[in-house]
Coordinates of C-alpha atoms in Angstrom, one line a residue:
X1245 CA 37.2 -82.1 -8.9
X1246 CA 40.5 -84.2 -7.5
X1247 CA 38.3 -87.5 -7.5
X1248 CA 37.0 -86.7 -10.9
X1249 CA 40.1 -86.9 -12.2
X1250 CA 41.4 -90.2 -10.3
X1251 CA 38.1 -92.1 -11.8
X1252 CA 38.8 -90.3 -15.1
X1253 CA 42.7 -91.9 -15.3
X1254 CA 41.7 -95.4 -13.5
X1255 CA 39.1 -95.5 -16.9
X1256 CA 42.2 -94.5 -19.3
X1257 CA 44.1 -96.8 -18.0
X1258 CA 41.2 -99.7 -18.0
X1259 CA 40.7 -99.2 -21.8
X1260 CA 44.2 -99.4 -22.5
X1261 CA 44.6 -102.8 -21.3
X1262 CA 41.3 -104.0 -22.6
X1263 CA 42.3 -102.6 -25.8
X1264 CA 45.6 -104.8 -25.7
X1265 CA 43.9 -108.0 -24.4
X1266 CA 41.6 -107.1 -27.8
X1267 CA 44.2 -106.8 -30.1
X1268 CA 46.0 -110.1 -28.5
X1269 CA 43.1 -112.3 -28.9
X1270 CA 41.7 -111.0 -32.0
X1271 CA 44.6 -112.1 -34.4
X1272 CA 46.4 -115.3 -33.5
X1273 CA 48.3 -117.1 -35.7
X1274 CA 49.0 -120.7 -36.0
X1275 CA 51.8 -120.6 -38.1
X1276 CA 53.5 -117.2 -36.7
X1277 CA 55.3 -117.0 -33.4
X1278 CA 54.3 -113.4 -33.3
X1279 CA 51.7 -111.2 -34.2
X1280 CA 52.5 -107.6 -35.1
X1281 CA 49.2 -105.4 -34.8
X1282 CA 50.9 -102.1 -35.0
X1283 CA 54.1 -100.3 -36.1
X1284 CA 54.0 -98.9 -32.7
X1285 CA 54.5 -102.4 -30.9
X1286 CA 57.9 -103.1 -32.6
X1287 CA 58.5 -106.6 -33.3
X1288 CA 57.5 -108.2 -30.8
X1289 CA 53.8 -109.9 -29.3
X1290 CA 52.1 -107.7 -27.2
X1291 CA 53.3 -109.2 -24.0
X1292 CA 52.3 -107.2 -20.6
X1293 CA 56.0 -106.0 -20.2
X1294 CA 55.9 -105.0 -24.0
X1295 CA 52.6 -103.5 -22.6
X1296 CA 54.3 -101.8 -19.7
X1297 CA 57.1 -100.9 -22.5
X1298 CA 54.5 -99.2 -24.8
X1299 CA 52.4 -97.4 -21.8
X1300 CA 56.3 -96.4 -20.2
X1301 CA 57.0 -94.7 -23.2
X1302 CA 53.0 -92.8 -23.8
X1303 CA 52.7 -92.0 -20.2
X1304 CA 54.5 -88.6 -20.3
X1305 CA 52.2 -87.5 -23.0
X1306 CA 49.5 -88.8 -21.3
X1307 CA 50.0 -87.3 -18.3
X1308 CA 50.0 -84.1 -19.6
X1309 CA 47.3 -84.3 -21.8
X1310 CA 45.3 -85.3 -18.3
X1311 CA 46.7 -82.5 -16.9
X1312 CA 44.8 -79.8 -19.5
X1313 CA 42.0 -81.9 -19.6
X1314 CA 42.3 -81.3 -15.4
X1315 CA 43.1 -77.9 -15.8
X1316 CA 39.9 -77.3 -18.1
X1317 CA 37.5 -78.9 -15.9
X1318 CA 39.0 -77.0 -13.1
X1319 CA 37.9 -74.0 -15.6
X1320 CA 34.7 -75.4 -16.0
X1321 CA 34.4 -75.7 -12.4
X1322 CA 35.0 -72.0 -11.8
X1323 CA 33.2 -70.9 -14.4
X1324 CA 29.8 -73.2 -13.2
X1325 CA 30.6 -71.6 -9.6
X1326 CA 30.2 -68.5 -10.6
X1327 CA 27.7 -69.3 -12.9
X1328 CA 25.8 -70.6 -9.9
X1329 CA 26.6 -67.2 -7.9
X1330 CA 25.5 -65.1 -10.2
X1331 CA 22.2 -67.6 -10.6
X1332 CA 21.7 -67.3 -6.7
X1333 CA 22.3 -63.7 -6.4
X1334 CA 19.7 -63.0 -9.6
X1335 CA 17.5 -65.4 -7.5
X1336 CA 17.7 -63.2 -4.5
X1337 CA 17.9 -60.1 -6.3
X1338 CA 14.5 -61.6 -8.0
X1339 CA 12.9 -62.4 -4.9
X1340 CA 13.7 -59.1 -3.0
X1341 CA 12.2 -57.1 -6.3
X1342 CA 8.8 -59.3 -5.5
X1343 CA 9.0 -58.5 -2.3
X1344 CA 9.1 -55.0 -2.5
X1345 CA 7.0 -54.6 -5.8
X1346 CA 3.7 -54.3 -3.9
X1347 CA 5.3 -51.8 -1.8
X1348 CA 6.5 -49.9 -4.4
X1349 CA 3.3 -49.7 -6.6
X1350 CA 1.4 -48.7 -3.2
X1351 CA 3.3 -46.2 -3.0
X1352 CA 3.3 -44.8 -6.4
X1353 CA -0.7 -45.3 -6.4
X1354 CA -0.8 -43.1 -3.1
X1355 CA 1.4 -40.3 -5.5
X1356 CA -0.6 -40.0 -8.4
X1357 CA -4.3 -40.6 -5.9
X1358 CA -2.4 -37.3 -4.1
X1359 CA -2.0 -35.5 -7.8
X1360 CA -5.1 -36.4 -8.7
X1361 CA -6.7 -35.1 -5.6
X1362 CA -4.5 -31.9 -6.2
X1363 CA -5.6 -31.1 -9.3
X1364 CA -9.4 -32.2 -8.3
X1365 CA -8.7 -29.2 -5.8
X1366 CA -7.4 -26.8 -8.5
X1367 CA -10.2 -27.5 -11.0
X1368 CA -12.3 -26.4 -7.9
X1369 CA -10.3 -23.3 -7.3
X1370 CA -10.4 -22.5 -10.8
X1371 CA -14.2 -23.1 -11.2
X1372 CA -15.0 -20.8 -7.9
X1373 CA -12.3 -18.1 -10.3
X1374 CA -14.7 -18.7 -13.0
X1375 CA -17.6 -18.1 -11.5
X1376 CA -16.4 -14.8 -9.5
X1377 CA -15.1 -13.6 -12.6
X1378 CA -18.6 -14.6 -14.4
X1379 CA -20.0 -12.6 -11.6
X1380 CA -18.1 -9.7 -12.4
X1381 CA -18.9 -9.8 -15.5
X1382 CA -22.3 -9.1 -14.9
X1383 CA -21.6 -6.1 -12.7
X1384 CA -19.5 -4.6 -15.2
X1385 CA -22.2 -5.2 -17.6
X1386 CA -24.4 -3.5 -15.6
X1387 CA -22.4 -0.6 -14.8
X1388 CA -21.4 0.2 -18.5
X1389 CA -25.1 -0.3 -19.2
X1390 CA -25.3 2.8 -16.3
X1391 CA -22.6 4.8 -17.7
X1392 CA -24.1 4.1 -21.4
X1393 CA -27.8 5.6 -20.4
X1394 CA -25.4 8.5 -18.7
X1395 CA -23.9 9.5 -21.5
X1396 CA -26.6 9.4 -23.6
X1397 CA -28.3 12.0 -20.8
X1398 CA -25.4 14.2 -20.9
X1399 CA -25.1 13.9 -24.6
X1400 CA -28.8 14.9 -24.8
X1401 CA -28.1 17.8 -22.3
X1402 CA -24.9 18.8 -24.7
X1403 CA -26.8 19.6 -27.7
X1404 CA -28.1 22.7 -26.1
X1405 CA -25.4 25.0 -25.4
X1406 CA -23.4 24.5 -22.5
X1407 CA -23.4 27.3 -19.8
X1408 CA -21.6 28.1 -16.9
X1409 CA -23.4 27.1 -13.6
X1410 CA -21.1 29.1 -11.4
X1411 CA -21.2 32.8 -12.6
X1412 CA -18.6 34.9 -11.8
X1413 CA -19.3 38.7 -11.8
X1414 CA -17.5 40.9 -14.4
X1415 CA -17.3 44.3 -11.8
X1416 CA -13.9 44.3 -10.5
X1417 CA -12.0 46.5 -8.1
X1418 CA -9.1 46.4 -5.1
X1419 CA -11.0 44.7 -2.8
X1420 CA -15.1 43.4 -2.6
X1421 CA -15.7 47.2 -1.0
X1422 CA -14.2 48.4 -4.5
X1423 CA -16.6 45.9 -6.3
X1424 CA -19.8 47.6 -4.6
X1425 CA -18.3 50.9 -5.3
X1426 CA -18.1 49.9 -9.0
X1427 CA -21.9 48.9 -9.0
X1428 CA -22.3 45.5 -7.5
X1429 CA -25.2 44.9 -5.7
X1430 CA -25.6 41.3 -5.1
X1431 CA -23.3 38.8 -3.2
X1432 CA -21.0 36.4 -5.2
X1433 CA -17.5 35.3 -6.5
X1434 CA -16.0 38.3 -7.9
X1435 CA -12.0 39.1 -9.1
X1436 CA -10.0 41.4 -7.3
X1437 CA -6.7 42.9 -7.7
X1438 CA -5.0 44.7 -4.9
X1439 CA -2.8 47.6 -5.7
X1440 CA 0.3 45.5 -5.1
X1441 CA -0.7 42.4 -6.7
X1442 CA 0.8 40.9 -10.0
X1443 CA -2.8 39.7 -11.1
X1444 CA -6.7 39.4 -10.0
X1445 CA -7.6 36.8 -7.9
X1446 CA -11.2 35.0 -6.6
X1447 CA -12.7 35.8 -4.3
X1448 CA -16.2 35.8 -2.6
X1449 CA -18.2 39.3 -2.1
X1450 CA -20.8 40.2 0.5
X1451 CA -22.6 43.0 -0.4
X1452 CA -25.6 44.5 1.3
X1453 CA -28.3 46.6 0.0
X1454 CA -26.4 49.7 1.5
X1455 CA -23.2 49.0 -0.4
X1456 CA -21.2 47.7 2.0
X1457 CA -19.2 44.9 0.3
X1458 CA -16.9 42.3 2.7
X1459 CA -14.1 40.4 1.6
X1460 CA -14.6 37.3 2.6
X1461 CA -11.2 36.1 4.2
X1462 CA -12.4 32.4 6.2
X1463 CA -15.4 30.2 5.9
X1464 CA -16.3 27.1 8.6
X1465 CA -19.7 25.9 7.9
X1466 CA -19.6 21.9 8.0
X1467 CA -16.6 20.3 8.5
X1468 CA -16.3 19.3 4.7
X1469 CA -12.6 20.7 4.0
X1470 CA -9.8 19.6 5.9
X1471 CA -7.9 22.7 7.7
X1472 CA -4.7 20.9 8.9
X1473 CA -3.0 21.9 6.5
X1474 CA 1.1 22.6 6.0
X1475 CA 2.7 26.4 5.3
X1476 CA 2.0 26.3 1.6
X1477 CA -1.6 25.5 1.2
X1478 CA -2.2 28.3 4.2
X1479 CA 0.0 30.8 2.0
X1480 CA -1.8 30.3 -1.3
X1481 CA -5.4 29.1 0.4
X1482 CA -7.0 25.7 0.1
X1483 CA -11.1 24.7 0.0
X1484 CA -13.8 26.0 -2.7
X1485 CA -15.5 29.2 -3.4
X1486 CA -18.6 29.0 -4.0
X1487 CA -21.5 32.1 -5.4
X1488 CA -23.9 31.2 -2.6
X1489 CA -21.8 31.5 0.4
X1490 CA -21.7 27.3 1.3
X1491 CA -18.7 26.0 1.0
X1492 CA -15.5 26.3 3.2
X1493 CA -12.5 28.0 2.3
X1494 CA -9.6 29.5 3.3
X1495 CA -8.2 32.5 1.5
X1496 CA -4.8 32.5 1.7
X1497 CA -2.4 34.1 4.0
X1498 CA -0.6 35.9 1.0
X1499 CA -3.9 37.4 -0.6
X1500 CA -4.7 38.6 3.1
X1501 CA -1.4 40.4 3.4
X1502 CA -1.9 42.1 -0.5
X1503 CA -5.7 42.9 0.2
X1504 CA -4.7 44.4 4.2
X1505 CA -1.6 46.3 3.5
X1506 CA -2.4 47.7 0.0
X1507 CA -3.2 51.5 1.1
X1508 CA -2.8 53.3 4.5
X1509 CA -6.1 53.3 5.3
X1510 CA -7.1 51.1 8.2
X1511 CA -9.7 47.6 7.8
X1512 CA -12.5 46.5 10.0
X1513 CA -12.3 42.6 10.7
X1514 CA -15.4 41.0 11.9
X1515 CA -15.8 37.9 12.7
X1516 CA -19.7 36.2 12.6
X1517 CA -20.0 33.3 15.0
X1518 CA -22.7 30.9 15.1
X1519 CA -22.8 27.9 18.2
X1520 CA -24.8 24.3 17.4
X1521 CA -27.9 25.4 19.1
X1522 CA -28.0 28.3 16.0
X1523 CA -27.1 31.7 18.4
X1524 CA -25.1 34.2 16.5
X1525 CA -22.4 36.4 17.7
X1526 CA -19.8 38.7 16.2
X1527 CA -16.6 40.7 17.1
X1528 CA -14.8 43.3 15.5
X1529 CA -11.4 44.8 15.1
X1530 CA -10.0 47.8 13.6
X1531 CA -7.0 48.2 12.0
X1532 CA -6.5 44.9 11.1
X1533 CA -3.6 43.8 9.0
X1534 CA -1.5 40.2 8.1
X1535 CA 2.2 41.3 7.8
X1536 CA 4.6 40.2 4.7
X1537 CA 5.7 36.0 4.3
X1538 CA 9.2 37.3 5.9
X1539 CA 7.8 38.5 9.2
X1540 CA 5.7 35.0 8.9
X1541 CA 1.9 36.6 8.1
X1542 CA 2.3 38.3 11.8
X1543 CA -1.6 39.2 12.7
X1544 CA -1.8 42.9 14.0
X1545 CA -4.8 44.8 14.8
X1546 CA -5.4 48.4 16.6
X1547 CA -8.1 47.4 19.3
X1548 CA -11.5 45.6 19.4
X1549 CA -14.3 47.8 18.7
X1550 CA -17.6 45.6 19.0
X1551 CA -19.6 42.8 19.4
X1552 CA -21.5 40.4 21.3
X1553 CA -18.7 37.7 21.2
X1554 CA -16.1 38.8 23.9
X1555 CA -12.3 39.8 22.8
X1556 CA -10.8 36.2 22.4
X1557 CA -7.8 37.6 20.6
X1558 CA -6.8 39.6 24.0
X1559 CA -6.4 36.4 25.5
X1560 CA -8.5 34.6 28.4
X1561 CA -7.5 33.7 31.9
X1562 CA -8.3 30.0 32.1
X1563 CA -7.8 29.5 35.7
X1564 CA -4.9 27.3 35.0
X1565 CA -2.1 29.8 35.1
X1566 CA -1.7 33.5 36.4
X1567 CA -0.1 34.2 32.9
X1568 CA -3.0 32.4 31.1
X1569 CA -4.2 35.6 29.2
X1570 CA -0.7 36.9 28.4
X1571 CA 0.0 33.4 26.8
X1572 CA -2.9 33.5 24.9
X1573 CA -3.2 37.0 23.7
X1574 CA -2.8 36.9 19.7
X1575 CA -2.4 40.4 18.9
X1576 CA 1.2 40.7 16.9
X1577 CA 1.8 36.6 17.0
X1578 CA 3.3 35.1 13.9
X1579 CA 1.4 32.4 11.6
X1580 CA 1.9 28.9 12.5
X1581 CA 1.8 25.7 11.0
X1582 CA 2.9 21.8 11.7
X1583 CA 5.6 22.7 9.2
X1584 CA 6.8 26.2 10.1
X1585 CA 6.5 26.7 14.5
X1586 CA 6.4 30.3 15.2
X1587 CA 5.1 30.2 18.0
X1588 CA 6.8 30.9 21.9
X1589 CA 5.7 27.7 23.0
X1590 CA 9.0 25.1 23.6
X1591 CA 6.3 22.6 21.7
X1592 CA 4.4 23.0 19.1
X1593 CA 0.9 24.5 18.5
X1594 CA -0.1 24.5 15.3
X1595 CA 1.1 20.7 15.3
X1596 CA -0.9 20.1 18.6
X1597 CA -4.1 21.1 17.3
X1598 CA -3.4 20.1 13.7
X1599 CA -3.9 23.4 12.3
X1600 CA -2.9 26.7 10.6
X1601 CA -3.2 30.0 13.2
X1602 CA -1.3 33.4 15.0
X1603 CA -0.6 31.5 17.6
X1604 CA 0.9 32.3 20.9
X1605 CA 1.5 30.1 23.6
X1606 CA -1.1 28.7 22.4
X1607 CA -4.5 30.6 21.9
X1608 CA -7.6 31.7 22.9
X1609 CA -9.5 31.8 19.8
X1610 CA -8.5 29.2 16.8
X1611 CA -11.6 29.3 14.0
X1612 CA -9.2 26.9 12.1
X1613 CA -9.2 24.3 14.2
X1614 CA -10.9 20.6 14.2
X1615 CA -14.6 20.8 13.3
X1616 CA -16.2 18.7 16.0
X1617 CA -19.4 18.3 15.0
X1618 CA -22.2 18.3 18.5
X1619 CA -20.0 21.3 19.8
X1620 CA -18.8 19.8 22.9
X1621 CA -15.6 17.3 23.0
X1622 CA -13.1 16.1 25.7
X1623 CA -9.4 15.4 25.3
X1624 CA -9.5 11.9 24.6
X1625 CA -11.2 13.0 21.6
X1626 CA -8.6 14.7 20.5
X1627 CA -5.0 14.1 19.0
X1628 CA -2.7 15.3 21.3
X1629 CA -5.4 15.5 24.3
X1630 CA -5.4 19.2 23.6
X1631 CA -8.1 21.7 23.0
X1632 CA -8.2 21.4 19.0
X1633 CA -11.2 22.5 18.3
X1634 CA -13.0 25.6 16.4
X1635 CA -12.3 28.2 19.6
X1636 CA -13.7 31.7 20.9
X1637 CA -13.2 31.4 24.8
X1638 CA -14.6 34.7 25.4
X1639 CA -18.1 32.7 24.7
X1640 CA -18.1 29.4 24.6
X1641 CA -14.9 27.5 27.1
X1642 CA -12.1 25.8 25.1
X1643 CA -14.1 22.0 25.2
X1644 CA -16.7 23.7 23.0
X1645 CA -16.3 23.6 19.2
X1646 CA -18.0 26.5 17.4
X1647 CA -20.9 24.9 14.0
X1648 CA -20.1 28.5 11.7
X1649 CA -17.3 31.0 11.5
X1650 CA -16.9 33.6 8.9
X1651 CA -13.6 36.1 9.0
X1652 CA -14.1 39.2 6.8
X1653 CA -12.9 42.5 6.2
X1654 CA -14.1 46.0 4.7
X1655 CA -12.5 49.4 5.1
X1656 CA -13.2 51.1 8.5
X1657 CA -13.9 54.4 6.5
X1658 CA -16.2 53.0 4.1
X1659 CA -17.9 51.2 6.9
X1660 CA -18.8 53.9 9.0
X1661 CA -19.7 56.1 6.2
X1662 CA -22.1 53.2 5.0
X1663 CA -23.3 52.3 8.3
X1664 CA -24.2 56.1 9.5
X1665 CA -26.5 56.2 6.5
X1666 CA -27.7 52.6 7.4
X1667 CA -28.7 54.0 11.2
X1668 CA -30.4 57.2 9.7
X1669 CA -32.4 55.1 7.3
X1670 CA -33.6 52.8 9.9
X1671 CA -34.6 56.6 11.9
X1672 CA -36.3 57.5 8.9
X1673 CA -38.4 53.9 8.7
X1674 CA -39.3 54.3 12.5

């Protein structure tokens, strides 16, 4: 900018002395010796000291007014520098953005092709929804068109007046021995009410032609009700009674210990036994009793009177011990369950074999025990690779599960009485 303003003051300076040689030459005067063309120039010709004089005098002033006009273009200059900074960084920015523009937009493309291809895949999902929700339609549509033709039956079979399919007897007594006493003379579900009993419960009566009329206590017939089972479905019973004698059941520990200990005289327990190739055996017991929920249901009986069957509660010598039949004996041993060990064994039994029995260290005979259904098993079909299942040693060995069991009780008296007649009228028939 320094050479800028050296050609800028050599052209000032130029045009002031042209502009003097001008005013020199333009008005002479023949008749004055001096021409005056400005106040400014005193009195005197424009001479090139007078000049020198005049320029002398305006220099300061000029000067400085060359020095702001300097000082400005030096603005200017700055100001276009910048300018031209700003220009080239705008440029650049401008050719980076192109640069990258094409980038850019690829990229974005790519993110909505992947949304688009995202919800492509949702409108897929939500069509396969619709069409498995379609499809379920239908099956509801077809199973309320089910229930509707249904109830329409049953509403036909409700105009007629509804009756009772499972008849329960109206002859009552203290036990199903009581029942026949009182004139029953056909097997069925019948309510009893020991003498020690707050009120009559259900239960199922077997009553021959003679009179003789068993209180069903236990029922195994087909595996259908679950016998493990904790302490309080064993003290109030669990399973179904049924009038014909095909469902399983267990009565109840507490109804057993009412029906058993009501009077002083003495009951027969027999037990009917059937295997899975359809033999049937029996054993009997006299005296038989369950004790009170404080003594835990202790079984007691007097001796083993009868029956094809063998005397499983006396124990059995497996071979595996010399105290096998002592362990095993069940006369006086306490109920057991998972819940409530009784037993003398430092394990548990009832746990073991997932059921509810007297037992002792363990058994001999368990008729609550698994139903496995073919008869024989083997350990590794078993829980706790124990003998588990529906047990009478004194016939069939511990591996052998049993198809039927039936436990059931009548008074000894009553039974002999009955069964003396029975033998003299089979006497009379031959």
């Amino acid at each position: 900018m320094s050479g800028t303003k050296g050609k800028f003051l050599s052209f000032l300076q130029v045009l002031l002395l042209a502009f003097s040689s001008v005013k020199a030459f333009s008005f002479p005067g023949p008749s004055s010796g001096c021409c005056i063309l400005d106040d400014r120039f005193g009195e005197f010709c424009p001479t090139t000291c007078g000049v020198a004089t005049y320029f002398g005098a305006r220099q300061t002033a000029v000067d400085r007014q060359l020095g702001e006009i300097e000082n400005k273009l030096n603005h200017i200059e700055n100001e276009t520098t910048v300018t031209v900074n700003t220009i080239e960084n705008i440029e650049e920015s401008n050719n980076l953005i192109q640069k990258q523009l094409p980038d850019v937009y690829v990229s974005r493309i790519r993110e909505i092709q992947g949304e688009v291809l995202r919800f492509e895949k949702s409108t897929e999902d939500r069509d396969q929804e619709l069409r498995q929700l379609k499809s379920l339609i239908l099956l509801n549509d077809e199973k309320i068109t089910h229930l509707k033709s249904i109830t329409q039956q049953l509403q036909a079979r409700c105009r007629d007046s509804c009756q009772d399919t499972v008849r329960i007897h109206e002859i009552t007594g203290p036990d199903c021995q009581g029942v026949a006493d009182n004139g029953a003379r056909e097997s069925g579900l019948y309510y009893i009410k020991p003498l020690k009993a707050r009120q009559p419960f259900l239960v199922y009566c077997e009553i021959d032609s003679r009179g003789k009329g068993w209180t069903v206590l236990q029922r195994r017939l087909d595996g259908s009700v679950d016998f493990s089972r904790d302490w309080v479905p064993y003290k109030e019973g669990f399973g179904y009674l049924s009038p014909g004698d095909t469902t399983e059941f267990w009565l109840g520990n507490e109804k057993i210990h009412l029906i058993t200990t009501q009077t002083d005289r003495p009951y027969l327990l027999q037990i009917d036994l059937v295997d899975w190739s359809g033999e049937q055996r029996f054993a009997q017991y006299v005296a038989f009793k369950v004790s009170s929920e404080e003594d835990k249901y202790r079984l007691i009986y007097g001796f083993y009177i009868n029956g094809d069957a063998g005397n499983s509660f006396d124990g059995f010598d497996f071979g595996d011990d010399p105290s096998d039949k002592m362990y095993t004996a069940h006369n006086y041993a306490q109920f057991s369950t998972a819940d409530s060990d009784n037993d003398k064994y430092e394990g548990n039994c009832a746990k073991q074999d997932q059921t509810g029995w007297w037992m002792n260290r363990c058994h001999a005979a368990n008729l609550n025990g698994r139903y496995h259904r073919g008869g024989i098993y083997t350990a590794d079909q078993t829980a706790s690779s124990f003998d588990d299942g529906i047990i009478w040693a004194t016939w069939h060995d511990r591996w052998y599960s049993l198809k039927e069991v039936k436990m059931k009780i009548i008074p000894k008296t009553r039974f002999d009485s009955l069964q003396i007649g029975q033998t003299e009228q089979y006497r009379g028939d031959h």
